[in-house]
Amino acid sequence: MRRVFVAGGAGFIGSNFIRHLLRERPDVEVVNFDALTYAGNLDNLRDVAGDARYRFARGSVADRAAVLGAMRGCDAAINFAAESHVDRSIEDAADFIDTNVRGAHNVLAVARDLGVGRVLHVSTDEVYGPATREQPRREGDAFRPRSPYAASKAAGDLMCAAFSETYGTPVIVARPANNVGPYQHPEKAVPLFVTNALDGEPLPVYGEGLQERDRLHVEDCVRALLLLLERGEPGEAYNIQADNHQPNIDVARAILDLLDKPYGLIRFVDDRAGHDPCYWMDATKVRALGWAPSYDFARAIEATVRWYADNRWWWERIKAGEYRAYYERQYGARLAGGRRYED
Ligand code: DAU
């Protein structure tokens, strides 16, 4: 690999990936192609912006001509560009179709037309729908997406499979679990809980807080992604999971413990519509390539809490913007009718 096209590199996982790639592969150049929607943030890459091997190009994956302009000259491509928040997809999924379906298709079509040697498409465990430890999902299993977000991601995965079969496009699909770590937008549960706790604001836990997610540290995730970009088998998909599953209520309590804040900040609020109880994947395939997570749940959450406590400059700016209106829409009435932890 000489030059890597990264779509969505100003988002959470994308920015962590770019930092990792520049550190681990001194000879590689990076083109970060990002639309800078509400979730894209060049602050995420402030420390690498001056690197001569890094270039930023603003554009949307939904714009095929722009993708073509930015991908030209690259010999590998990775697509992080996505509308990623389930709750926003429940409000309105139109943007999710544009980015996650049309955008995925554009990246694939341009990579095919340019003869790009390797393409990695970043998907999610949510395409499989709910699963349990006893019946983990394998890569060839059926998709049963239940949210508009998950359905749009499933469509992107199917397009990858179709491009592999039809055109021989060398595309690999990665399906990571729920990531945690630095630079995650505070609409997501963990940074929302941490930053609210730091400000003494209530933590809105959906339902009874019994739904479980794997908490994969983003540094573990980006190590797996680089491995797949370089050594994954074209035409194949790979699950990425750390087996760090915890119910949301235990995550909220762990965060409050780490910050020495009272459980009384927890509010049980109306549940997410169609809330998936748990995702569980079998990650044997990526482990067979030599990957293993280095963060267990305790370390992952501790490192994450520490980062948000040390980097108020990063999230205070986000929470002051468009976020306020979103927060009011999502949580205003819910929090007013919420149930306290002690009740
Ligand atoms: O599993 C991978 C997926 O993880 C990614 O594909 C998605 O892009 C990413 O957003 C994430 O999806 P989740 O829906 O699992 O993440 P979220 O942080 O929104 O919610 C995590 C859990 O916490 C979920 O069970 C819902 C719950 N939750 C969420 C929010 C925002 C709450 O209890 N309160 C909240 O305020």
Tab-separated table of N, CA, C and O in Angstrom, residues 5 18 39-40 42 50 76 118 160 169 180 187 229 232 281 284 293 298 314 318 331 333:
chain	number	residue	atom	x	y	z
A	5	PHE	N	-7.051	5.761	0.449
A	5	PHE	CA	-8.232	6.626	0.469
A	5	PHE	C	-9.072	6.218	1.674
A	5	PHE	O	-9.429	5.046	1.809
A	18	ILE	N	-6.857	6.546	11.051
A	18	ILE	CA	-5.830	7.333	10.349
A	18	ILE	C	-4.609	7.541	11.243
A	18	ILE	O	-3.460	7.385	10.808
A	39	ALA	N	-21.262	14.894	12.562
A	39	ALA	CA	-20.464	13.884	13.272
A	39	ALA	C	-18.993	13.875	12.860
A	39	ALA	O	-18.172	13.248	13.520
A	40	GLY	N	-18.667	14.573	11.774
A	40	GLY	CA	-17.275	14.632	11.338
A	40	GLY	C	-16.616	15.866	11.956
A	40	GLY	O	-17.236	16.922	12.052
A	42	LEU	N	-12.729	17.802	12.342
A	42	LEU	CA	-11.279	17.817	12.089
A	42	LEU	C	-10.477	17.988	13.384
A	42	LEU	O	-9.267	17.726	13.393
A	50	GLY	N	-0.650	18.260	10.364
A	50	GLY	CA	0.572	18.819	9.777
A	50	GLY	C	1.487	17.767	9.167
A	50	GLY	O	2.541	18.109	8.596
A	76	ALA	N	-5.424	1.671	-2.258
A	76	ALA	CA	-6.284	0.979	-1.287
A	76	ALA	C	-7.341	1.970	-0.820
A	76	ALA	O	-7.112	3.182	-0.843
A	118	ARG	N	-7.236	-2.923	-3.116
A	118	ARG	CA	-7.918	-3.481	-1.933
A	118	ARG	C	-8.913	-2.470	-1.404
A	118	ARG	O	-8.602	-1.270	-1.287
A	160	CYS	N	-21.497	-4.867	-1.302
A	160	CYS	CA	-20.097	-5.335	-1.334
A	160	CYS	C	-20.041	-6.772	-1.879
A	160	CYS	O	-19.196	-7.090	-2.737
A	169	THR	N	-14.476	-7.137	-7.679
A	169	THR	CA	-13.890	-6.042	-6.874
A	169	THR	C	-13.312	-6.642	-5.590
A	169	THR	O	-14.008	-7.387	-4.887
A	180	VAL	N	-15.735	1.880	21.872
A	180	VAL	CA	-15.609	2.973	22.846
A	180	VAL	C	-14.194	3.529	22.761
A	180	VAL	O	-13.281	2.847	22.287
A	187	GLU	N	-23.358	11.869	21.274
A	187	GLU	CA	-24.725	11.343	21.124
A	187	GLU	C	-24.757	9.867	21.522
A	187	GLU	O	-25.808	9.338	21.863
A	229	LEU	N	-7.357	-4.842	6.128
A	229	LEU	CA	-7.051	-4.118	4.890
A	229	LEU	C	-5.839	-4.755	4.191
A	229	LEU	O	-5.807	-4.889	2.973
A	232	GLY	N	-6.781	-9.407	4.880
A	232	GLY	CA	-8.089	-10.053	4.751
A	232	GLY	C	-8.249	-10.641	3.357
A	232	GLY	O	-7.616	-10.189	2.399
A	281	MET	N	-21.265	-11.972	18.313
A	281	MET	CA	-20.673	-12.541	17.096
A	281	MET	C	-19.586	-13.535	17.463
A	281	MET	O	-18.991	-13.476	18.542
A	284	THR	N	-13.887	-15.754	15.348
A	284	THR	CA	-12.806	-16.715	15.087
A	284	THR	C	-11.990	-16.347	13.845
A	284	THR	O	-10.769	-16.501	13.834
A	293	PRO	N	-7.988	-8.814	21.131
A	293	PRO	CA	-8.159	-7.522	21.801
A	293	PRO	C	-7.182	-7.383	22.960
A	293	PRO	O	-6.828	-8.377	23.597
A	298	ALA	N	-12.995	-3.508	31.807
A	298	ALA	CA	-12.578	-2.543	32.841
A	298	ALA	C	-11.559	-1.549	32.288
A	298	ALA	O	-11.671	-0.335	32.501
A	314	TRP	N	-12.515	19.193	23.694
A	314	TRP	CA	-13.015	18.501	22.510
A	314	TRP	C	-14.542	18.382	22.547
A	314	TRP	O	-15.224	18.722	21.589
A	318	ILE	N	-18.641	20.476	20.930
A	318	ILE	CA	-19.706	19.729	20.238
A	318	ILE	C	-21.043	19.887	20.960
A	318	ILE	O	-22.080	20.142	20.348
A	331	TYR	N	-34.325	13.831	24.481
A	331	TYR	CA	-34.307	13.555	25.920
A	331	TYR	C	-35.165	14.473	26.777
A	331	TYR	O	-35.413	14.138	27.940
A	333	ALA	N	-38.466	15.445	27.044
A	333	ALA	CA	-39.662	14.873	27.682
A	333	ALA	C	-39.322	13.574	28.406
A	333	ALA	O	-39.840	13.293	29.495
